[in-house]
Amino acid sequence: MGKQEDLARLHDHADSLDKSIAGLDHDIERAAHDLAAGGDPGQLISYLQERHSTQLGYMYDLGKTEARIEDLEELRREEQEQPQERVLADSLEEALPVTREDHLDWFKQSLADNPPQLDEQDLAEHEMVREMEREPAQEDHLDWLGRG
C-alpha cells in the first residue's frame, strides 16, 4: 500500500500547510490591528512583509502538494478501474467476432464493372513509369567501349 501511505502523508502535509496559512492569516490580521492602534510602523510593516512572504511560500507548497494528491488519486482510480475495463473489453471481444473485411470491396467491384478508359497520353505515361520501375537488364549496361 505504498501509494495509499503516500496519499495519506500528502493529505496530512496539506492539512498542516492549511493550518500554517490560517495561523499566518491570524498573525497578519493581529499585526494590522497593532499598526492601526499606533504601533511602530517600521517594525510592523517589516513583520507583515515577512509573514506575507512566508504565507506565499506555504501557499505555493500547498498547491504543489494538492497537485500531487490529485495525480495519486487519479492513478489509484485508474488502477481500480483497470480490472473492470479488462473484463468489459474481453466480453466485448467475445461478443463481437473479429471479421476481416476489405473496405474497398465496393470500389473493386466498381472498377471491374467500369474499367477506366486510358487515352494515348495516359498509356504513354503508364509505359514510361513501368519502364522506369523495371529491373535493369544486361543490355542496359553496355560498356563505354561499345561492346555488348
PDB file of C-alpha atoms in Angstrom:
ATOM      1  CA  MET A   1       0.000   0.000   0.000  1.00  0.00           C
ATOM      2  CA  GLY A   2       2.772   2.425  -0.824  1.00  0.00           C
ATOM      3  CA  LYS A   3       0.506   4.717  -2.823  1.00  0.00           C
ATOM      4  CA  GLN A   4      -2.102   4.733  -0.081  1.00  0.00           C
ATOM      5  CA  GLU A   5       0.536   5.647   2.501  1.00  0.00           C
ATOM      6  CA  ASP A   6       1.921   8.367   0.223  1.00  0.00           C
ATOM      7  CA  LEU A   7      -1.568   9.724  -0.260  1.00  0.00           C
ATOM      8  CA  ALA A   8      -2.235   9.799   3.494  1.00  0.00           C
ATOM      9  CA  ARG A   9       1.106  11.515   4.085  1.00  0.00           C
ATOM     10  CA  LEU A  10       0.338  14.127   1.419  1.00  0.00           C
ATOM     11  CA  HIS A  11      -3.105  14.776   2.904  1.00  0.00           C
ATOM     12  CA  ASP A  12      -1.515  15.270   6.337  1.00  0.00           C
ATOM     13  CA  HIS A  13       1.042  17.642   4.830  1.00  0.00           C
ATOM     14  CA  ALA A  14      -1.716  19.607   3.058  1.00  0.00           C
ATOM     15  CA  ASP A  15      -3.688  19.886   6.302  1.00  0.00           C
ATOM     16  CA  SER A  16      -0.570  21.094   8.107  1.00  0.00           C
ATOM     17  CA  LEU A  17       0.048  23.712   5.411  1.00  0.00           C
ATOM     18  CA  ASP A  18      -3.599  24.844   5.632  1.00  0.00           C
ATOM     19  CA  LYS A  19      -3.271  25.313   9.398  1.00  0.00           C
ATOM     20  CA  SER A  20       0.014  27.187   8.959  1.00  0.00           C
ATOM     21  CA  ILE A  21      -1.558  29.500   6.373  1.00  0.00           C
ATOM     22  CA  ALA A  22      -4.518  30.146   8.676  1.00  0.00           C
ATOM     23  CA  GLY A  23      -2.091  30.900  11.547  1.00  0.00           C
ATOM     24  CA  LEU A  24      -0.225  33.358   9.344  1.00  0.00           C
ATOM     25  CA  ASP A  25      -3.535  34.992   8.408  1.00  0.00           C
ATOM     26  CA  HIS A  26      -4.209  35.461  12.111  1.00  0.00           C
ATOM     27  CA  ASP A  27      -0.683  36.894  12.679  1.00  0.00           C
ATOM     28  CA  ILE A  28      -1.089  39.312   9.752  1.00  0.00           C
ATOM     29  CA  GLU A  29      -4.504  40.454  10.943  1.00  0.00           C
ATOM     30  CA  ARG A  30      -3.195  41.000  14.509  1.00  0.00           C
ATOM     31  CA  ALA A  31      -0.202  42.980  13.186  1.00  0.00           C
ATOM     32  CA  ALA A  32      -2.513  45.114  11.018  1.00  0.00           C
ATOM     33  CA  HIS A  33      -4.612  45.929  14.110  1.00  0.00           C
ATOM     34  CA  ASP A  34      -1.450  46.781  16.054  1.00  0.00           C
ATOM     35  CA  LEU A  35      -0.401  49.099  13.212  1.00  0.00           C
ATOM     36  CA  ALA A  36      -3.824  50.774  13.227  1.00  0.00           C
ATOM     37  CA  ALA A  37      -3.606  51.156  17.006  1.00  0.00           C
ATOM     38  CA  GLY A  38      -0.411  53.177  16.633  1.00  0.00           C
ATOM     39  CA  GLY A  39       2.341  50.579  16.871  1.00  0.00           C
ATOM     40  CA  ASP A  40       5.833  51.079  15.402  1.00  0.00           C
ATOM     41  CA  PRO A  41       5.166  51.260  11.627  1.00  0.00           C
ATOM     42  CA  GLY A  42       8.662  50.256  10.516  1.00  0.00           C
ATOM     43  CA  GLN A  43       8.792  47.168  12.673  1.00  0.00           C
ATOM     44  CA  LEU A  44       5.186  46.140  11.974  1.00  0.00           C
ATOM     45  CA  ILE A  45       5.499  46.625   8.210  1.00  0.00           C
ATOM     46  CA  SER A  46       8.679  44.548   8.171  1.00  0.00           C
ATOM     47  CA  TYR A  47       6.903  41.864  10.210  1.00  0.00           C
ATOM     48  CA  LEU A  48       3.889  41.953   7.850  1.00  0.00           C
ATOM     49  CA  GLN A  49       6.147  41.582   4.810  1.00  0.00           C
ATOM     50  CA  GLU A  50       7.940  38.613   6.342  1.00  0.00           C
ATOM     51  CA  ARG A  51       4.662  36.909   7.334  1.00  0.00           C
ATOM     52  CA  HIS A  52       3.163  37.549   3.912  1.00  0.00           C
ATOM     53  CA  SER A  53       6.248  36.163   2.160  1.00  0.00           C
ATOM     54  CA  THR A  54       6.163  33.066   4.362  1.00  0.00           C
ATOM     55  CA  GLN A  55       2.450  32.675   3.671  1.00  0.00           C
ATOM     56  CA  LEU A  56       3.021  32.841  -0.101  1.00  0.00           C
ATOM     57  CA  GLY A  57       5.670  30.120   0.202  1.00  0.00           C
ATOM     58  CA  TYR A  58       3.242  27.902   2.122  1.00  0.00           C
ATOM     59  CA  MET A  59       0.528  28.541  -0.468  1.00  0.00           C
ATOM     60  CA  TYR A  60       2.928  27.543  -3.244  1.00  0.00           C
ATOM     61  CA  ASP A  61       3.848  24.350  -1.366  1.00  0.00           C
ATOM     62  CA  LEU A  62       0.158  23.638  -0.766  1.00  0.00           C
ATOM     63  CA  GLY A  63      -0.587  23.985  -4.478  1.00  0.00           C
ATOM     64  CA  LYS A  64       2.205  21.545  -5.367  1.00  0.00           C
ATOM     65  CA  THR A  65       1.043  19.122  -2.676  1.00  0.00           C
ATOM     66  CA  GLU A  66      -2.567  19.257  -3.873  1.00  0.00           C
ATOM     67  CA  ALA A  67      -1.418  18.626  -7.445  1.00  0.00           C
ATOM     68  CA  ARG A  68       0.496  15.540  -6.297  1.00  0.00           C
ATOM     69  CA  ILE A  69      -2.569  14.396  -4.332  1.00  0.00           C
ATOM     70  CA  GLU A  70      -4.726  14.723  -7.456  1.00  0.00           C
ATOM     71  CA  ASP A  71      -2.181  12.788  -9.516  1.00  0.00           C
ATOM     72  CA  LEU A  72      -2.005   9.951  -6.981  1.00  0.00           C
ATOM     73  CA  GLU A  73      -5.796   9.795  -6.605  1.00  0.00           C
ATOM     74  CA  GLU A  74      -6.206   9.665 -10.380  1.00  0.00           C
ATOM     75  CA  LEU A  75      -3.576   6.919 -10.633  1.00  0.00           C
ATOM     76  CA  ARG A  76      -5.272   4.957  -7.870  1.00  0.00           C
ATOM     77  CA  ARG A  77      -8.677   5.392  -9.522  1.00  0.00           C
ATOM     78  CA  GLU A  78      -7.263   4.178 -12.859  1.00  0.00           C
ATOM     79  CA  GLU A  79      -5.699   1.137 -11.195  1.00  0.00           C
ATOM     80  CA  GLN A  80      -9.043   0.280  -9.580  1.00  0.00           C
ATOM     81  CA  GLU A  81     -10.865   0.618 -12.904  1.00  0.00           C
ATOM     82  CA  GLN A  82      -8.400  -1.475 -14.936  1.00  0.00           C
ATOM     83  CA  PRO A  83      -9.791  -4.905 -13.968  1.00  0.00           C
ATOM     84  CA  GLN A  84     -13.338  -3.774 -14.800  1.00  0.00           C
ATOM     85  CA  GLU A  85     -12.196  -2.321 -18.114  1.00  0.00           C
ATOM     86  CA  ARG A  86     -10.329  -5.521 -18.950  1.00  0.00           C
ATOM     87  CA  VAL A  87     -13.410  -7.664 -18.187  1.00  0.00           C
ATOM     88  CA  LEU A  88     -15.577  -5.403 -20.350  1.00  0.00           C
ATOM     89  CA  ALA A  89     -13.058  -5.438 -23.182  1.00  0.00           C
ATOM     90  CA  ASP A  90     -12.800  -9.236 -23.017  1.00  0.00           C
ATOM     91  CA  SER A  91     -16.567  -9.662 -23.053  1.00  0.00           C
ATOM     92  CA  LEU A  92     -16.852  -7.259 -25.983  1.00  0.00           C
ATOM     93  CA  GLU A  93     -14.197  -9.185 -27.916  1.00  0.00           C
ATOM     94  CA  GLU A  94     -16.059 -12.434 -27.254  1.00  0.00           C
ATOM     95  CA  ALA A  95     -19.400 -10.933 -28.268  1.00  0.00           C
ATOM     96  CA  LEU A  96     -18.129  -9.381 -31.483  1.00  0.00           C
ATOM     97  CA  PRO A  97     -16.102 -11.788 -33.603  1.00  0.00           C
ATOM     98  CA  VAL A  98     -13.268 -10.214 -35.476  1.00  0.00           C
ATOM     99  CA  THR A  99     -14.071 -10.180 -39.156  1.00  0.00           C
ATOM    100  CA  ARG A 100     -11.594  -9.483 -41.824  1.00  0.00           C
ATOM    101  CA  GLU A 101     -13.266  -7.168 -44.245  1.00  0.00           C
ATOM    102  CA  ASP A 102     -11.994  -5.189 -47.117  1.00  0.00           C
ATOM    103  CA  HIS A 103     -13.424  -1.687 -47.061  1.00  0.00           C
ATOM    104  CA  LEU A 104     -12.621  -1.271 -50.749  1.00  0.00           C
ATOM    105  CA  ASP A 105     -14.818  -4.128 -51.985  1.00  0.00           C
ATOM    106  CA  TRP A 106     -17.307  -1.677 -53.481  1.00  0.00           C
ATOM    107  CA  PHE A 107     -14.508   0.154 -55.264  1.00  0.00           C
ATOM    108  CA  LYS A 108     -13.006  -3.020 -56.682  1.00  0.00           C
ATOM    109  CA  GLN A 109     -16.425  -4.099 -57.954  1.00  0.00           C
ATOM    110  CA  SER A 110     -16.993  -0.662 -59.494  1.00  0.00           C
ATOM    111  CA  LEU A 111     -13.632  -0.823 -61.278  1.00  0.00           C
ATOM    112  CA  ALA A 112     -14.382  -4.304 -62.569  1.00  0.00           C
ATOM    113  CA  ASP A 113     -17.755  -3.144 -63.914  1.00  0.00           C
ATOM    114  CA  ASN A 114     -16.430   0.126 -65.361  1.00  0.00           C
ATOM    115  CA  PRO A 115     -12.700  -0.052 -66.104  1.00  0.00           C
ATOM    116  CA  PRO A 116     -11.087   3.332 -66.615  1.00  0.00           C
ATOM    117  CA  GLN A 117     -10.551   4.446 -70.191  1.00  0.00           C
ATOM    118  CA  LEU A 118      -6.985   5.466 -70.879  1.00  0.00           C
ATOM    119  CA  ASP A 119      -6.110   7.791 -73.730  1.00  0.00           C
ATOM    120  CA  GLU A 120      -2.801   7.719 -75.645  1.00  0.00           C
ATOM    121  CA  GLN A 121      -1.077  10.145 -73.251  1.00  0.00           C
ATOM    122  CA  ASP A 122      -2.119   8.096 -70.185  1.00  0.00           C
ATOM    123  CA  LEU A 123      -0.857   4.942 -71.883  1.00  0.00           C
ATOM    124  CA  ALA A 124       2.475   6.610 -72.718  1.00  0.00           C
ATOM    125  CA  GLU A 125       2.860   7.822 -69.112  1.00  0.00           C
ATOM    126  CA  HIS A 126       1.997   4.389 -67.791  1.00  0.00           C
ATOM    127  CA  GLU A 127       4.570   2.775 -70.131  1.00  0.00           C
ATOM    128  CA  MET A 128       7.211   5.323 -69.074  1.00  0.00           C
ATOM    129  CA  VAL A 129       6.597   4.637 -65.365  1.00  0.00           C
ATOM    130  CA  ARG A 130       6.688   0.872 -65.972  1.00  0.00           C
ATOM    131  CA  GLU A 131       9.974   1.262 -67.856  1.00  0.00           C
ATOM    132  CA  MET A 132      11.482   3.374 -65.064  1.00  0.00           C
ATOM    133  CA  GLU A 133      10.449   0.878 -62.370  1.00  0.00           C
ATOM    134  CA  ARG A 134      11.660  -2.291 -64.076  1.00  0.00           C
ATOM    135  CA  GLU A 135      14.848  -4.013 -63.054  1.00  0.00           C
ATOM    136  CA  PRO A 136      17.810  -3.152 -65.299  1.00  0.00           C
ATOM    137  CA  ALA A 137      18.707  -5.808 -67.862  1.00  0.00           C
ATOM    138  CA  GLN A 138      22.196  -6.845 -69.091  1.00  0.00           C
ATOM    139  CA  GLU A 139      21.784  -4.875 -72.334  1.00  0.00           C
ATOM    140  CA  ASP A 140      21.132  -1.692 -70.297  1.00  0.00           C
ATOM    141  CA  HIS A 141      24.738  -1.786 -69.137  1.00  0.00           C
ATOM    142  CA  LEU A 142      26.657  -1.663 -72.378  1.00  0.00           C
ATOM    143  CA  ASP A 143      30.133  -0.653 -71.553  1.00  0.00           C
ATOM    144  CA  TRP A 144      31.564   2.561 -72.906  1.00  0.00           C
ATOM    145  CA  LEU A 145      33.778   0.860 -75.455  1.00  0.00           C
ATOM    146  CA  GLY A 146      30.767  -0.273 -77.380  1.00  0.00           C
ATOM    147  CA  ARG A 147      30.985  -3.964 -76.603  1.00  0.00           C
ATOM    148  CA  GLY A 148      27.697  -5.558 -75.910  1.00  0.00           C
TER     149      GLY A 148
END
